[in-house]
Coordinates of C-alpha atoms in Angstrom, one line a residue:
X1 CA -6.1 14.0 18.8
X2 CA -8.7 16.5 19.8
X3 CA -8.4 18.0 23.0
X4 CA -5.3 16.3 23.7
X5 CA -2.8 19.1 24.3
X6 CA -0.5 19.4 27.8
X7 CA 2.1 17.1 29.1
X8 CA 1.6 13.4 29.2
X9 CA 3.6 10.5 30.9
X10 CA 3.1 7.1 29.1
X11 CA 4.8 3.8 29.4
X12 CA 6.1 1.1 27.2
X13 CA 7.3 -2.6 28.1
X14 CA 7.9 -0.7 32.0
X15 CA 9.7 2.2 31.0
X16 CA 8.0 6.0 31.5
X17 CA 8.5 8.3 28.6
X18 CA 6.8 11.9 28.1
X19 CA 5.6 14.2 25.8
X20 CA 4.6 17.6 25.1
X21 CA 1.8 18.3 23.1
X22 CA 1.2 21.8 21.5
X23 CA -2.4 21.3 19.3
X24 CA -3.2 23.4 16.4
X25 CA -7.1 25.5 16.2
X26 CA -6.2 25.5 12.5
X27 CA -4.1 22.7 11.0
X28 CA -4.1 22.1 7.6
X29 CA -2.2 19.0 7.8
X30 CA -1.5 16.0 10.3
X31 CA 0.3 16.5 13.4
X32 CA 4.4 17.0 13.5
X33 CA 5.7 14.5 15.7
X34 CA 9.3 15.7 16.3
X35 CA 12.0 13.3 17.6
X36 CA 15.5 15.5 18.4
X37 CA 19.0 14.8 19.1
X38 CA 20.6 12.9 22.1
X39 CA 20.9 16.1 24.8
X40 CA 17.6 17.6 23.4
X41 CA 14.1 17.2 25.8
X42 CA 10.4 17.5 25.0
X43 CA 11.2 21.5 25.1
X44 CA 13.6 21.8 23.2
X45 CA 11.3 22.3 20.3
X46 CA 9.2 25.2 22.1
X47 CA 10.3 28.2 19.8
X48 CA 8.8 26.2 17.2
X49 CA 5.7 26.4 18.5
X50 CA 4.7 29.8 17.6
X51 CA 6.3 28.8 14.1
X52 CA 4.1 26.0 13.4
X53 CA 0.9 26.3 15.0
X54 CA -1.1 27.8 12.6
X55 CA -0.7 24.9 10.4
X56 CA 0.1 21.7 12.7
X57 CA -0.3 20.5 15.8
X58 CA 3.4 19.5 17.3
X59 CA 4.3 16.6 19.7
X60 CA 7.8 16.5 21.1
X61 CA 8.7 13.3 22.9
X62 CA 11.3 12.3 25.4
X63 CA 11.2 8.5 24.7
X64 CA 12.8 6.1 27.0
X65 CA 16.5 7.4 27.9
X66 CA 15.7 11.0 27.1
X67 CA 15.7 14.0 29.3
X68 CA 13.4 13.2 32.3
X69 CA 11.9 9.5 30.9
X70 CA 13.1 6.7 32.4
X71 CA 16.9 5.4 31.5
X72 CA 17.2 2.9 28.7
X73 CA 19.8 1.0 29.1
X74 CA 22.4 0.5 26.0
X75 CA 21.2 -3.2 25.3
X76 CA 18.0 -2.1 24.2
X77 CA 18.3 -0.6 20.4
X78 CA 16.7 1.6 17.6
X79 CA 13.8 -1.4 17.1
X80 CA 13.1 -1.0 20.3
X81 CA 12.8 2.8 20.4
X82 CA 11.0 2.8 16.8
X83 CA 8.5 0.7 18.9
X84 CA 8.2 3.2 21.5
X85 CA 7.6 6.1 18.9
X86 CA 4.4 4.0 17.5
X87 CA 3.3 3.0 20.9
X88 CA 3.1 7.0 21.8
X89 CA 1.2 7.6 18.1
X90 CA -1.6 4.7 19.0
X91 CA -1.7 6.1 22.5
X92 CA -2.4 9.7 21.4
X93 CA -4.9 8.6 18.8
X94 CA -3.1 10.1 16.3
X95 CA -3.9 8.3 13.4
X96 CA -0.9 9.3 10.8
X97 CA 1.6 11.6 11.8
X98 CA 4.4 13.5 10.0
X99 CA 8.0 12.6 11.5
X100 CA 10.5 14.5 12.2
X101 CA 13.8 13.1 13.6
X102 CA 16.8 15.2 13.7
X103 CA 20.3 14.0 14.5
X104 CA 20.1 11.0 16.9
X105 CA 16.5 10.8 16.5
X106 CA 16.8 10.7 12.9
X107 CA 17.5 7.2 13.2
X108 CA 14.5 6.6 15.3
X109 CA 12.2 7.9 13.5
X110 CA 13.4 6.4 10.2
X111 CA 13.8 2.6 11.8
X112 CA 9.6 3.9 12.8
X113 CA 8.6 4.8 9.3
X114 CA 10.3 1.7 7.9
X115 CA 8.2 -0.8 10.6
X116 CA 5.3 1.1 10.9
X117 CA 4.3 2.8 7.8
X118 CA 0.6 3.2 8.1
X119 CA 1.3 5.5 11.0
X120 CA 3.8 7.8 8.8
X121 CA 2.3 10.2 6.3
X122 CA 5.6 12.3 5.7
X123 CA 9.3 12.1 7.3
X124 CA 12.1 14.4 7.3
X125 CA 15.0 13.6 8.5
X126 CA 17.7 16.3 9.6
X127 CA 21.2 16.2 10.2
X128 CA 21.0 12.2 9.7
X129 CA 23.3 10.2 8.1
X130 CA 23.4 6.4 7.4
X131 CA 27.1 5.8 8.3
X132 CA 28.3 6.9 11.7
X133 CA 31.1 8.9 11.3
X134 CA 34.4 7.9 12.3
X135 CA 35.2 10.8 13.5
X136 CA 32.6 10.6 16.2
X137 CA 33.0 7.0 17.5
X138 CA 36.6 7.6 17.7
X139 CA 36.0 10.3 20.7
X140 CA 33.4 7.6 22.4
X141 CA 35.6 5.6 24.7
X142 CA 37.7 9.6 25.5
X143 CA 34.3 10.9 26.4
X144 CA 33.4 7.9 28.8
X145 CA 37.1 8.1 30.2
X146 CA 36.1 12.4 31.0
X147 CA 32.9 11.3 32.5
X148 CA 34.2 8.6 34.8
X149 CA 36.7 11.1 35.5
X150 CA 34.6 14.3 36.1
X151 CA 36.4 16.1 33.4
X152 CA 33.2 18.3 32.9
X153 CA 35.6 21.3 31.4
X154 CA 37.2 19.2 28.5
X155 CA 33.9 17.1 27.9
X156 CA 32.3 20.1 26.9
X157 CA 35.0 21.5 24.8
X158 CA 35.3 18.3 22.7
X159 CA 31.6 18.4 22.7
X160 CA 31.6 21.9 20.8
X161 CA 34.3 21.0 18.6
X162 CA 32.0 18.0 17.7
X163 CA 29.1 19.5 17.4
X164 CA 29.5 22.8 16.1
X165 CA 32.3 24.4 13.9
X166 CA 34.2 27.5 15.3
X167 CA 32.6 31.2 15.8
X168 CA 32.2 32.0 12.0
X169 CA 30.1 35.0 11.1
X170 CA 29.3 33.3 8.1
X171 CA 26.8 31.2 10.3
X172 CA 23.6 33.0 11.7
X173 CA 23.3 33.6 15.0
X174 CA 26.1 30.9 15.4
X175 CA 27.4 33.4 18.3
X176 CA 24.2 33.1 20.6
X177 CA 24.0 29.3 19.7
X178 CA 28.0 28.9 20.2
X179 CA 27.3 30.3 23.9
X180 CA 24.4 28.6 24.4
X181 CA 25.4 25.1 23.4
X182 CA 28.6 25.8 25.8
X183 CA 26.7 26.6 28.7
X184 CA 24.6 23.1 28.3
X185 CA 27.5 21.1 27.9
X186 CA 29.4 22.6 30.9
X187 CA 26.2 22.0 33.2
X188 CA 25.0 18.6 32.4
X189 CA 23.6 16.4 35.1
X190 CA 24.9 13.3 36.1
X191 CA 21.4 12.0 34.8
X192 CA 22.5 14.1 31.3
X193 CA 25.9 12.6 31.2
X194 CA 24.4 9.1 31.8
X195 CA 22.0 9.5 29.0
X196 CA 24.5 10.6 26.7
X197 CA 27.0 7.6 27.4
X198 CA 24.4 4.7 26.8
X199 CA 22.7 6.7 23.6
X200 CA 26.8 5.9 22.7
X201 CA 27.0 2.2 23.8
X202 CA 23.6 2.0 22.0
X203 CA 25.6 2.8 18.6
X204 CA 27.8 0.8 19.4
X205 CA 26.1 -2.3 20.1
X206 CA 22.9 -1.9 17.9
X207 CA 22.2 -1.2 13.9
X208 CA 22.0 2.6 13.5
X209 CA 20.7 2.0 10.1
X210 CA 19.4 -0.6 8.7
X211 CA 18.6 -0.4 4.7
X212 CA 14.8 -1.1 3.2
X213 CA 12.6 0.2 1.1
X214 CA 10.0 3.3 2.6
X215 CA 6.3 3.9 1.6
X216 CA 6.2 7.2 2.9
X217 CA 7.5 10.5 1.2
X218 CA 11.0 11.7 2.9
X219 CA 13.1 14.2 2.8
X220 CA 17.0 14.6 3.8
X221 CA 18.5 17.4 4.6
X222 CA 21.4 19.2 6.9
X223 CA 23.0 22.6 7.1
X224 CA 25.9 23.3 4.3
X225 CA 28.4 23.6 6.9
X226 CA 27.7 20.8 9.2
X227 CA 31.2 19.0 10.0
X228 CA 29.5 16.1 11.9
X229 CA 26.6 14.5 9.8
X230 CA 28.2 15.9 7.1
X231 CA 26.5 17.3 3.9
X232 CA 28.1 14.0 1.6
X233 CA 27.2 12.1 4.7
X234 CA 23.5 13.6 4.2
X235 CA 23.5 12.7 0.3
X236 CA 24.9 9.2 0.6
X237 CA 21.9 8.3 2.9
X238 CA 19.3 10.2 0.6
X239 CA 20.6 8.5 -2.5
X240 CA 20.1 5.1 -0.8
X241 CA 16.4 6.3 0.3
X242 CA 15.6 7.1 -3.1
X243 CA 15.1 10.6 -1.2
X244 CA 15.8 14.6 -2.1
X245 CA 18.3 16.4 -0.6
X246 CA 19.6 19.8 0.1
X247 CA 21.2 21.9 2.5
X248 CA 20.5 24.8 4.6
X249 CA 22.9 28.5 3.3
X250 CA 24.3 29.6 6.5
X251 CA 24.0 26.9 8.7
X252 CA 26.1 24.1 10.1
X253 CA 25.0 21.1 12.4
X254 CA 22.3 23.0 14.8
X255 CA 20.6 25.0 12.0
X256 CA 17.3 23.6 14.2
X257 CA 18.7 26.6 16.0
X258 CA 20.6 29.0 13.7
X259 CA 17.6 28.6 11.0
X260 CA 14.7 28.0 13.1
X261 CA 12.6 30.4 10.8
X262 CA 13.3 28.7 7.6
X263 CA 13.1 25.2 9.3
X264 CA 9.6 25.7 10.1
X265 CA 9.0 27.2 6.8
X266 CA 10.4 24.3 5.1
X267 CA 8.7 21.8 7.7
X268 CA 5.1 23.4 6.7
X269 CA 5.6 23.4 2.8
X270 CA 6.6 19.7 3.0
X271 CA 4.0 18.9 5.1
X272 CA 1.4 20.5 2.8
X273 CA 3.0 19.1 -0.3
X274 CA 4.0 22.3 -1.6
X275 CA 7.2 22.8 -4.0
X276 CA 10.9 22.9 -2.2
X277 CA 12.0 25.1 -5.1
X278 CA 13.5 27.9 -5.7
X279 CA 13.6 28.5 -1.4
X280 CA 16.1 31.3 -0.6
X281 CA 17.5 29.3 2.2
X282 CA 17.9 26.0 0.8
X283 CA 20.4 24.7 -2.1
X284 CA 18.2 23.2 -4.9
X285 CA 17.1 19.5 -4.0
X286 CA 19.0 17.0 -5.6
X287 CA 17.5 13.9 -6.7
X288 CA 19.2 10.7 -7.2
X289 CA 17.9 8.9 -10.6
X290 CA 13.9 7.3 -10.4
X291 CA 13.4 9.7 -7.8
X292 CA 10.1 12.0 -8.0
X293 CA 10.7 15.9 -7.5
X294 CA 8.9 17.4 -4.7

């Protein structure tokens, strides 16, 4: 992937996707390939930058029927955008590349590492789960009915309540990130809110997860107080991966945000194969049984 870094606009099967590629003078390892949740972009990830760089090279995509790519409609599903993924990895010449998928993306980049191995040295997956929670495909068809009616105001506060739990000073930063998350939500575009309604008809209508054995290492992992993808959420998945799993102190579902420090210290020392023990931000990785410690 030498000399590859800047913006790119690629296509797949006639839908435009991007990416932003950040390249590393000094990795030690192969590059990060990040893949966020449903209302995140390509620069989303750009704090992480000066976090990682030193050791990897980091690609953030927006596949098809993210941020500025093309719209994907709902029919198409998680093969299709595990498809995609590879499609940008041959493209960029990247050879192997450690995956990240967090949230929404968790699913795609799982459903890539279980097709497309050989192009998947490592994969973490954040604030994934297996099981959709109830919880959150019972507020689908209200969100649709706020959309259709312009309801921007209570969209965005169900959205919070969703996403995040209430101001807690317990949670780093969870102040700035409360604020922030609430100023998104309240400005969405109509592209945005379009986006978000077929990622939902997509889980609707399409696997989210779909169990098999993987050939890569993984990790699974959320923040301890993450009321969405839930921590037993998080451990019901690893356990059917054959995967560790932890959880972040201090930190509920955007610890990408609240924990961005320790993130990208955890990213690197899984990326380099070095021990996830005795980390002052994580809970001790649990294994289920025939699993190797990392």
């Amino acid at each position: 992937m030498s000399g590859r870094g800047g913006e790119y606009r690629l296509e797949f099967e006639g839908f435009e996707y991007l990416c932003r590629v950040a390249e590393s003078n000094s990795a030690v390892t192969e590059p990060l390939v990040v893949v966020g949740g449903m209302m995140q972009d390509r620069n989303s990830w750009s704090n992480y930058e000066k976090l990682l760089l030193d050791h990897t090279s980091l690609v953030t995509v927006e596949l098809p029927g993210f941020g500025a790519a093309d719209a994907l409609p709902a029919r198409y599903g998680y093969d299709f955008l595990a498809e995609a993924l590879r499609h940008l990895l041959v493209e960029l010449e990247i050879g192997t590349a450690n995956l990240l998928g967090t949230c929404y993306g968790g699913a795609i980049a799982l459903r890539c590492a279980q097709r497309y191995p050989r192009h998947v040295s490592r994969l973490m997956l954040g604030a994934m789960t297996g099981h959709l929670p109830q919880s959150y495909l019972h507020m689908i068809p209200q969100w649709q009915k706020m959309v259709a009616e312009d309801q921007r105001g209570d969209l965005a506060d169900s959205l919070m309540s969703t996403f995040v739990v209430p101001p807690d000073r317990g949670i780093r930063r969870h102040a700035a990130v409360w604020r922030m998350l609430s100023h998104q939500f309240r400005t969405q575009s109509q592209r945005d809110l379009d986006n978000a309604s077929d990622h939902n008809a997509r889980m609707m209508l399409h696997d989210w997860y779909q169990p098999g054995t993987l050939d890569v290492p993984v990790v699974v992992y959320t923040g301890e107080h993450d009321h969405l993808t839930t921590p037993g959420l998080g451990r019901q998945l690893a356990r059917e991966l054959r995967a560790p799993f932890a959880t972040f102190f201090d930190a509920d579902h955007m610890f990408t945000l609240e924990q961005d420090v320790a993130h990208a210290d955890l990213i690197v020392r899984f990326c380099t194969d070095r021990p996830l023990t005795d980390l002052p931000y994580l809970s001790p990785l649990e294994y289920p049984a025939n699993t190797t410690s990392v």
